[in-house]
Amino acid sequence: MKILAIETSCDDTAVAILEKKGESIKVLASNVSSQISLHNEYGGVFPMMAKREHVKNLVPVLQKTLSDAQLHLVKKEKNIFSGISKNIKLAKIKKVLRREEVLLQNIVNEIGIDTSLDIEYIAVTVGPGLPPTLWAGINFAKALSVIWNKKIIPVNHMHGHIVSVLSTDGTFFNTKNVELPALSLLVSGGHTEIVLVKDWGTYKILGKTKDDAVGEAFDKVARILSLPYPGGPEISKLADSHRQHHESQNIFPRPMSHTNDYDFSYSGLKTSVLYYTKENDTSNEDTRKLVAREFEDAAIDILVLKTKKAIGAFDPKCLIVGGGVSANKHLRERLKNEIDIPTHLPLHNLTGDNAVMIGVSAFMNTKKAVSWSSKALHAQGNLSI
Ligand code: KG4
Ligand code: ZN
């Protein structure tokens, strides 16, 4: 069984094709077109600008992925009903893409209304994320669903980040690789959550951020230090080079570290950094390195602290880490050294947003497949796990 997966929840246009045989899911092809260079100029992601990029990129990224997977669009043979069927499909697609002229033209010209594809389902992220960019992916999935007559599986982006750890080689995924119940630490640009994974499909949020997400804090501190977007990798590089030569000075606070819960708060930490940079000259490279390191120490310290606390209280079989911030070297090292249950981290190319994780999640949720006109297919910016 094959699934075509689409992800457009933020600033990456991603498409993947996966195949399940028995219990094992194999990635046949995966492509991610990043908008980083565009958003870099503006210091962050503007939803409408990101949406326009998705609309431009979706068809080319799909074509590349089909070609990488050696899957071919087959032109349907003409019969006396072909003309009528083509017109009905076109009317439906025009309705779905009434606000997406570019996407409509690309689909009609490059995919064709009378083609078929050897897949069983189309999977698409419906949330959480930026509603305009989510809509681009959802409407694209709907149009393809009409053309190929395939059902759509709506996928939760955060579930995707959790299942990213189910592969040790990036090609094969299997739920057997992880023992449940698990505790999951989800750390991205929009989320900071500790989730209990009782079963695949049964989740309980134990705690989350009360304001900024940890990735967002990395991005904001990077902007304070005039570093490019996204800030995480930039801060991390400076912090690492400082850490090699100096001891930690604990300059910044660890908000909510003593509260009796699993919640987080990052906006106060960011404000402390802001005040520090107003009183100290950050045009100096050494000061920027110090600030990056001290911020990273504080930000990661709280994640590790609350994760350990939740492990102590819930006694899970393992820890799963997911989301863009799971690429952070200091976080990975601290978890490796301090967590005494098996810890599953995604491979580096699966830490950020991608469509492979959306496809893997979809295989676990085939029962949720719906027709293109279903109400389940709408963008849910704040969708919870
Ligand atoms: O999961 P993701 O790609 O997108 C969302 O779903 O939000 O996460 C993006 C976030 C950004 O805030 C980025 O700065 C952060 O992940 N990030 C990092 C690192 N790489 C990416 N944060 C800290 N250290 C990194 N190495
Ligand atoms: Zn993400």
Short mmCIF file of C-alpha atoms and ligand atoms in Angstrom, two decimals:
data_model
loop_
_atom_site.label_atom_id
_atom_site.label_comp_id
_atom_site.label_asym_id
_atom_site.label_seq_id
_atom_site.Cartn_x
_atom_site.Cartn_y
_atom_site.Cartn_z
CA MET A 1 0.00 0.00 0.00
CA LYS A 2 1.39 3.39 -1.00
CA ILE A 3 0.67 6.85 0.43
CA LEU A 4 1.53 10.26 -1.00
CA ALA A 5 2.12 12.70 1.88
CA ILE A 6 2.03 16.51 1.80
CA GLU A 7 3.27 18.93 4.49
CA THR A 8 2.94 22.74 4.35
CA SER A 9 2.30 23.73 7.99
CA CYS A 10 4.98 26.45 8.06
CA ASP A 11 7.84 27.35 5.72
CA ASP A 12 8.79 23.99 4.18
CA THR A 13 7.00 22.59 1.13
CA ALA A 14 7.38 18.84 1.54
CA VAL A 15 6.14 15.81 -0.39
CA ALA A 16 6.95 12.13 0.21
CA ILE A 17 5.83 8.75 -1.05
CA LEU A 18 5.91 5.78 1.33
CA GLU A 19 4.98 2.13 0.97
CA LYS A 20 3.89 -0.29 3.68
CA LYS A 21 4.63 -3.99 3.42
CA GLY A 22 3.61 -6.05 6.45
CA GLU A 23 4.56 -4.00 9.50
CA SER A 24 7.33 -2.08 7.79
CA ILE A 25 6.98 1.32 6.12
CA LYS A 26 9.54 2.22 3.45
CA VAL A 27 10.26 5.73 2.18
CA LEU A 28 10.26 5.59 -1.64
CA ALA A 29 11.05 9.29 -2.08
CA SER A 30 11.03 12.50 -0.07
CA ASN A 31 11.67 16.14 -0.95
CA VAL A 32 11.63 19.32 1.10
CA SER A 33 11.78 22.75 -0.52
CA SER A 34 12.82 25.21 2.16
CA GLN A 35 11.87 28.88 2.11
CA ILE A 36 14.61 29.84 4.57
CA SER A 37 16.48 32.17 2.20
CA LEU A 38 13.29 34.15 1.51
CA HIS A 39 12.24 34.46 5.16
CA ASN A 40 15.81 35.23 6.15
CA GLU A 41 15.51 38.61 4.41
CA TYR A 42 12.55 39.51 6.62
CA GLY A 43 13.78 37.91 9.86
CA GLY A 44 10.84 35.50 10.19
CA VAL A 45 7.95 33.76 8.45
CA PHE A 46 5.09 35.87 7.11
CA PRO A 47 2.15 33.50 6.58
CA MET A 48 0.83 34.97 3.32
CA MET A 49 4.29 35.12 1.78
CA ALA A 50 4.93 31.52 2.87
CA LYS A 51 1.61 30.46 1.35
CA ARG A 52 2.48 32.02 -2.01
CA GLU A 53 5.73 30.05 -2.04
CA HIS A 54 3.92 26.78 -1.28
CA VAL A 55 1.47 27.43 -4.11
CA LYS A 56 4.42 27.94 -6.51
CA ASN A 57 6.43 24.96 -5.22
CA LEU A 58 3.86 22.22 -4.64
CA VAL A 59 3.59 20.90 -8.21
CA PRO A 60 7.37 20.94 -8.93
CA VAL A 61 8.12 19.23 -5.59
CA LEU A 62 5.44 16.62 -6.33
CA GLN A 63 6.86 15.99 -9.82
CA LYS A 64 10.39 15.56 -8.45
CA THR A 65 9.12 13.16 -5.77
CA LEU A 66 7.17 11.05 -8.29
CA SER A 67 10.22 10.86 -10.49
CA ASP A 68 12.51 9.94 -7.53
CA ALA A 69 10.08 7.17 -6.54
CA GLN A 70 9.86 6.05 -10.19
CA LEU A 71 6.10 6.42 -10.10
CA HIS A 72 4.44 7.61 -13.27
CA LEU A 73 1.22 9.46 -13.93
CA VAL A 74 -0.81 7.33 -16.32
CA LYS A 75 -3.13 9.00 -18.83
CA LYS A 76 -6.54 7.42 -18.67
CA GLU A 77 -7.83 5.81 -21.84
CA LYS A 78 -10.54 7.78 -23.56
CA ASN A 79 -14.06 6.41 -23.78
CA ILE A 80 -17.45 8.00 -24.47
CA PHE A 81 -17.68 9.23 -20.85
CA SER A 82 -14.18 10.72 -20.68
CA GLY A 83 -15.20 14.21 -21.77
CA ILE A 84 -18.05 14.40 -19.28
CA SER A 85 -15.95 13.01 -16.41
CA LYS A 86 -13.15 15.47 -17.21
CA ASN A 87 -15.56 18.41 -17.11
CA ILE A 88 -17.08 17.32 -13.80
CA LYS A 89 -13.60 16.93 -12.27
CA LEU A 90 -12.49 20.30 -13.59
CA ALA A 91 -15.55 22.00 -12.10
CA LYS A 92 -14.80 20.44 -8.68
CA ILE A 93 -11.13 21.40 -8.84
CA LYS A 94 -11.96 24.95 -9.88
CA LYS A 95 -14.23 25.18 -6.86
CA VAL A 96 -11.55 23.88 -4.48
CA LEU A 97 -8.86 26.13 -6.00
CA ARG A 98 -11.02 29.20 -6.60
CA ARG A 99 -8.52 31.37 -4.72
CA GLU A 100 -5.41 29.56 -6.01
CA GLU A 101 -5.11 30.46 -9.69
CA VAL A 102 -1.40 29.52 -9.90
CA LEU A 103 -1.96 26.12 -8.33
CA LEU A 104 -4.94 25.44 -10.59
CA GLN A 105 -2.94 26.23 -13.73
CA ASN A 106 0.04 24.15 -12.56
CA ILE A 107 -2.19 21.17 -11.82
CA VAL A 108 -4.10 21.36 -15.11
CA ASN A 109 -0.92 21.82 -17.17
CA GLU A 110 1.54 19.59 -15.33
CA ILE A 111 -0.52 16.85 -13.66
CA GLY A 112 -3.51 16.71 -16.03
CA ILE A 113 -7.13 16.13 -15.11
CA ASP A 114 -7.32 12.69 -16.75
CA THR A 115 -4.42 10.94 -15.03
CA SER A 116 -4.20 8.16 -12.48
CA LEU A 117 -1.48 7.25 -9.97
CA ASP A 118 -0.62 3.96 -8.29
CA ILE A 119 -1.20 4.99 -4.65
CA GLU A 120 -3.94 4.18 -2.10
CA TYR A 121 -4.22 7.40 -0.13
CA ILE A 122 -3.17 11.03 -0.02
CA ALA A 123 -2.09 12.31 3.43
CA VAL A 124 -1.97 15.98 4.36
CA THR A 125 -1.17 18.03 7.47
CA VAL A 126 -4.32 19.80 8.73
CA GLY A 127 -2.75 21.38 11.84
CA PRO A 128 -1.30 22.74 13.97
CA GLY A 129 0.46 25.42 11.92
CA LEU A 130 -0.16 28.63 10.00
CA PRO A 131 -3.72 28.50 8.60
CA PRO A 132 -2.88 30.07 5.19
CA THR A 133 -0.02 27.64 4.54
CA LEU A 134 -2.02 24.67 5.84
CA TRP A 135 -4.81 25.57 3.40
CA ALA A 136 -2.37 25.51 0.48
CA GLY A 137 -1.49 21.87 1.23
CA ILE A 138 -5.06 20.85 2.02
CA ASN A 139 -6.49 22.34 -1.18
CA PHE A 140 -3.69 20.76 -3.20
CA ALA A 141 -4.51 17.37 -1.63
CA LYS A 142 -8.21 17.88 -2.41
CA ALA A 143 -7.53 18.64 -6.08
CA LEU A 144 -5.32 15.55 -6.41
CA SER A 145 -7.96 13.51 -4.62
CA VAL A 146 -10.56 14.55 -7.20
CA ILE A 147 -8.24 13.75 -10.12
CA TRP A 148 -7.00 10.36 -8.89
CA ASN A 149 -10.12 9.38 -6.95
CA LYS A 150 -8.19 8.66 -3.74
CA LYS A 151 -9.28 9.33 -0.16
CA ILE A 152 -7.41 11.80 2.05
CA ILE A 153 -5.99 11.09 5.52
CA PRO A 154 -5.85 14.28 7.66
CA VAL A 155 -2.67 14.29 9.78
CA ASN A 156 -1.69 16.10 12.98
CA HIS A 157 1.76 17.68 12.49
CA MET A 158 2.83 16.98 16.10
CA HIS A 159 1.92 13.32 15.73
CA GLY A 160 4.26 13.40 12.75
CA HIS A 161 7.09 14.70 14.94
CA ILE A 162 6.48 11.89 17.45
CA VAL A 163 6.60 9.09 14.84
CA SER A 164 9.78 10.56 13.27
CA VAL A 165 11.77 8.45 15.73
CA LEU A 166 10.42 5.17 14.37
CA SER A 167 13.34 4.81 11.98
CA THR A 168 17.00 4.15 12.66
CA ASP A 169 18.13 4.47 9.03
CA GLY A 170 15.77 7.08 7.53
CA THR A 171 14.31 4.59 5.03
CA PHE A 172 12.40 1.99 7.05
CA PHE A 173 9.91 2.84 9.83
CA ASN A 174 8.38 0.37 12.25
CA THR A 175 6.33 0.92 15.41
CA LYS A 176 8.18 -2.07 16.91
CA ASN A 177 11.25 0.15 17.24
CA VAL A 178 9.67 1.92 20.22
CA GLU A 179 8.18 0.40 23.37
CA LEU A 180 5.08 2.01 24.88
CA PRO A 181 4.02 3.73 27.07
CA ALA A 182 6.50 6.46 26.14
CA LEU A 183 7.05 10.00 27.27
CA SER A 184 7.45 12.48 24.45
CA LEU A 185 9.23 15.82 24.58
CA LEU A 186 8.02 17.92 21.64
CA VAL A 187 10.12 20.99 20.92
CA SER A 188 9.56 23.11 17.82
CA GLY A 189 9.00 26.66 16.62
CA GLY A 190 5.37 26.57 17.77
CA HIS A 191 5.34 23.93 20.53
CA THR A 192 6.98 22.92 23.78
CA GLU A 193 5.07 20.00 25.24
CA ILE A 194 5.53 16.91 27.34
CA VAL A 195 3.11 14.24 26.13
CA LEU A 196 2.39 10.79 27.50
CA VAL A 197 2.06 8.33 24.61
CA LYS A 198 -0.04 5.57 26.15
CA ASP A 199 -0.67 3.92 22.82
CA TRP A 200 -0.33 5.02 19.18
CA GLY A 201 -3.43 7.19 19.08
CA THR A 202 -3.87 7.77 22.84
CA TYR A 203 -2.05 10.84 24.05
CA LYS A 204 -2.14 12.96 27.17
CA ILE A 205 -0.52 16.38 27.32
CA LEU A 206 1.18 16.57 30.73
CA GLY A 207 2.48 20.10 30.31
CA LYS A 208 3.20 22.79 27.76
CA THR A 209 4.50 26.30 27.39
CA LYS A 210 2.42 29.12 28.80
CA ASP A 211 3.78 31.63 26.28
CA ASP A 212 6.60 31.28 23.71
CA ALA A 213 7.77 27.93 22.38
CA VAL A 214 11.43 27.04 22.90
CA GLY A 215 12.21 27.23 19.15
CA GLU A 216 10.50 30.62 19.04
CA ALA A 217 12.74 31.77 21.92
CA PHE A 218 15.84 30.63 19.97
CA ASP A 219 14.57 32.58 16.95
CA LYS A 220 13.82 35.73 19.00
CA VAL A 221 17.17 35.69 20.79
CA ALA A 222 18.87 35.22 17.43
CA ARG A 223 17.09 38.32 16.16
CA ILE A 224 18.20 40.28 19.26
CA LEU A 225 21.78 39.25 18.39
CA SER A 226 21.23 40.15 14.68
CA LEU A 227 21.68 36.54 13.61
CA PRO A 228 19.80 35.12 10.58
CA TYR A 229 16.51 33.17 10.66
CA PRO A 230 16.00 30.42 11.79
CA GLY A 231 17.85 31.24 14.96
CA GLY A 232 18.24 27.78 16.50
CA PRO A 233 21.22 26.54 14.50
CA GLU A 234 22.95 29.96 14.67
CA ILE A 235 22.64 30.26 18.45
CA SER A 236 23.74 26.67 18.82
CA LYS A 237 26.94 27.26 16.78
CA LEU A 238 27.95 30.29 18.88
CA ALA A 239 27.02 28.54 22.13
CA ASP A 240 29.11 25.47 21.25
CA SER A 241 32.19 27.50 20.51
CA HIS A 242 31.83 29.36 23.83
CA ARG A 243 31.23 26.11 25.73
CA GLN A 244 34.53 24.66 24.50
CA HIS A 245 36.54 27.31 26.32
CA HIS A 246 34.45 28.56 29.26
CA GLU A 247 32.44 27.38 32.23
CA SER A 248 28.76 28.27 32.54
CA GLN A 249 28.03 31.42 34.55
CA ASN A 250 24.26 30.92 34.98
CA ILE A 251 23.56 34.52 33.98
CA PHE A 252 19.95 33.91 32.94
CA PRO A 253 16.99 32.56 34.94
CA ARG A 254 15.34 29.14 34.51
CA PRO A 255 11.65 30.17 34.51
CA MET A 256 9.18 27.72 36.07
CA SER A 257 11.93 25.31 37.07
CA HIS A 258 10.54 25.02 40.61
CA THR A 259 6.83 24.81 39.82
CA ASN A 260 5.10 21.57 40.61
CA ASP A 261 3.99 20.83 37.03
CA TYR A 262 5.35 20.02 33.57
CA ASP A 263 4.72 23.46 32.09
CA PHE A 264 7.23 25.88 30.57
CA SER A 265 7.63 29.61 30.03
CA TYR A 266 10.15 31.14 27.64
CA SER A 267 9.09 34.73 27.23
CA GLY A 268 10.71 35.90 30.51
CA LEU A 269 14.00 34.25 29.54
CA LYS A 270 13.93 36.07 26.20
CA THR A 271 13.25 39.37 28.03
CA SER A 272 16.22 38.76 30.38
CA VAL A 273 18.40 38.30 27.29
CA LEU A 274 17.04 41.54 25.84
CA TYR A 275 17.86 43.51 29.02
CA TYR A 276 21.34 41.98 29.18
CA THR A 277 22.06 42.99 25.58
CA LYS A 278 20.92 46.56 26.32
CA GLU A 279 23.49 46.83 29.10
CA ASN A 280 26.31 45.04 27.30
CA ASP A 281 27.88 45.66 23.91
CA THR A 282 26.83 42.81 21.58
CA SER A 283 28.77 44.15 18.60
CA ASN A 284 31.59 42.24 20.25
CA GLU A 285 31.71 38.59 19.01
CA ASP A 286 32.76 37.28 22.45
CA THR A 287 29.72 38.85 24.12
CA ARG A 288 27.41 37.38 21.44
CA LYS A 289 28.91 33.95 22.05
CA LEU A 290 28.47 34.35 25.82
CA VAL A 291 24.82 35.42 25.45
CA ALA A 292 24.06 32.56 23.02
CA ARG A 293 25.67 30.02 25.35
CA GLU A 294 24.05 31.31 28.52
CA PHE A 295 20.64 31.45 26.81
CA GLU A 296 21.02 27.94 25.39
CA ASP A 297 22.13 26.58 28.79
CA ALA A 298 19.04 28.05 30.45
CA ALA A 299 16.58 27.03 27.70
CA ILE A 300 17.81 23.43 27.54
CA ASP A 301 18.21 23.12 31.32
CA ILE A 302 14.47 23.60 31.85
CA LEU A 303 13.60 21.06 29.13
CA VAL A 304 15.85 18.43 30.68
CA LEU A 305 14.68 19.19 34.21
CA LYS A 306 10.96 18.88 33.45
CA THR A 307 11.50 15.81 31.27
CA LYS A 308 13.35 14.04 34.11
CA LYS A 309 10.59 15.01 36.52
CA ALA A 310 7.89 13.55 34.24
CA ILE A 311 9.90 10.36 33.73
CA GLY A 312 10.16 10.00 37.51
CA ALA A 313 6.41 10.46 37.95
CA PHE A 314 5.07 8.38 35.03
CA ASP A 315 7.71 5.67 34.70
CA PRO A 316 7.53 5.35 30.87
CA LYS A 317 9.43 2.64 28.97
CA CYS A 318 11.28 5.22 26.87
CA LEU A 319 11.64 8.87 25.90
CA ILE A 320 10.77 10.15 22.42
CA VAL A 321 12.03 13.58 21.35
CA GLY A 322 10.60 15.40 18.34
CA GLY A 323 10.44 18.77 16.55
CA GLY A 324 12.96 21.18 15.05
CA VAL A 325 14.75 21.89 18.35
CA SER A 326 15.56 18.17 18.69
CA ALA A 327 18.39 18.96 16.23
CA ASN A 328 20.07 20.94 19.03
CA LYS A 329 23.43 19.35 19.86
CA HIS A 330 23.49 20.48 23.48
CA LEU A 331 19.98 19.09 24.10
CA ARG A 332 20.89 15.78 22.45
CA GLU A 333 24.06 15.47 24.54
CA ARG A 334 22.37 16.33 27.80
CA LEU A 335 19.57 13.83 27.19
CA LYS A 336 22.07 11.14 26.23
CA ASN A 337 24.07 11.72 29.43
CA GLU A 338 21.28 12.30 31.90
CA ILE A 339 18.24 10.23 30.91
CA ASP A 340 18.44 6.67 32.17
CA ILE A 341 15.68 5.12 30.03
CA PRO A 342 16.04 4.40 26.26
CA THR A 343 15.93 7.75 24.44
CA HIS A 344 14.79 7.95 20.82
CA LEU A 345 15.90 11.01 18.87
CA PRO A 346 14.99 11.58 15.22
CA LEU A 347 17.75 11.31 12.62
CA HIS A 348 19.00 14.80 11.71
CA ASN A 349 17.15 14.99 8.40
CA LEU A 350 13.90 14.15 10.22
CA THR A 351 14.16 16.72 13.03
CA GLY A 352 12.72 19.59 10.99
CA ASP A 353 9.47 19.59 9.03
CA ASN A 354 9.17 16.91 6.35
CA ALA A 355 6.47 14.84 4.66
CA VAL A 356 7.91 11.45 5.59
CA MET A 357 6.64 11.84 9.16
CA ILE A 358 3.21 12.83 7.79
CA GLY A 359 3.12 9.66 5.68
CA VAL A 360 4.19 7.45 8.61
CA SER A 361 1.49 8.99 10.79
CA ALA A 362 -1.06 8.47 8.00
CA PHE A 363 -0.31 4.72 7.81
CA MET A 364 -1.23 4.55 11.50
CA ASN A 365 -4.50 6.41 10.82
CA THR A 366 -5.89 4.92 7.60
CA LYS A 367 -9.28 4.60 9.34
CA LYS A 368 -9.51 8.40 9.31
CA ALA A 369 -9.47 8.55 5.49
CA VAL A 370 -12.22 10.80 4.10
CA SER A 371 -13.48 12.03 0.77
CA TRP A 372 -12.14 15.35 -0.61
CA SER A 373 -15.35 17.21 0.33
CA SER A 374 -15.26 16.16 4.02
CA LYS A 375 -15.44 18.82 6.74
CA ALA A 376 -12.50 17.08 8.44
CA LEU A 377 -10.30 18.67 5.78
CA HIS A 378 -9.91 22.18 7.08
CA ALA A 379 -6.91 24.03 8.48
CA GLN A 380 -6.77 23.87 12.28
CA GLY A 381 -4.03 26.27 13.37
CA ASN A 382 -4.24 25.26 17.05
CA LEU A 383 -4.98 21.56 16.62
CA SER A 384 -3.95 19.68 19.76
CA ILE A 385 -2.28 16.26 19.77
O1 KG4 B 1 9.60 21.54 13.80
P1 KG4 B 1 10.12 22.73 13.10
O2 KG4 B 1 10.98 22.54 11.87
O3 KG4 B 1 8.92 23.66 12.66
C1 KG4 B 1 7.80 23.81 13.49
O4 KG4 B 1 6.93 22.91 13.48
O5 KG4 B 1 7.81 24.83 14.22
O6 KG4 B 1 10.91 23.62 14.17
C2 KG4 B 1 11.51 24.83 13.81
C3 KG4 B 1 12.23 25.41 15.01
C4 KG4 B 1 12.75 26.82 14.77
O7 KG4 B 1 12.34 27.64 15.83
C5 KG4 B 1 14.27 26.64 14.77
O8 KG4 B 1 14.99 27.76 15.24
C6 KG4 B 1 14.42 25.47 15.71
O9 KG4 B 1 13.35 24.60 15.37
N1 KG4 B 1 15.72 24.78 15.52
C7 KG4 B 1 16.65 24.71 16.48
C8 KG4 B 1 17.76 24.03 15.89
N2 KG4 B 1 17.43 23.71 14.61
C9 KG4 B 1 16.17 24.17 14.40
N3 KG4 B 1 16.67 25.16 17.75
C10 KG4 B 1 17.79 24.94 18.47
N4 KG4 B 1 18.88 24.33 18.00
C11 KG4 B 1 18.92 23.85 16.72
N5 KG4 B 1 20.01 23.22 16.26
ZN ZN B 2 7.30 20.99 13.01
#
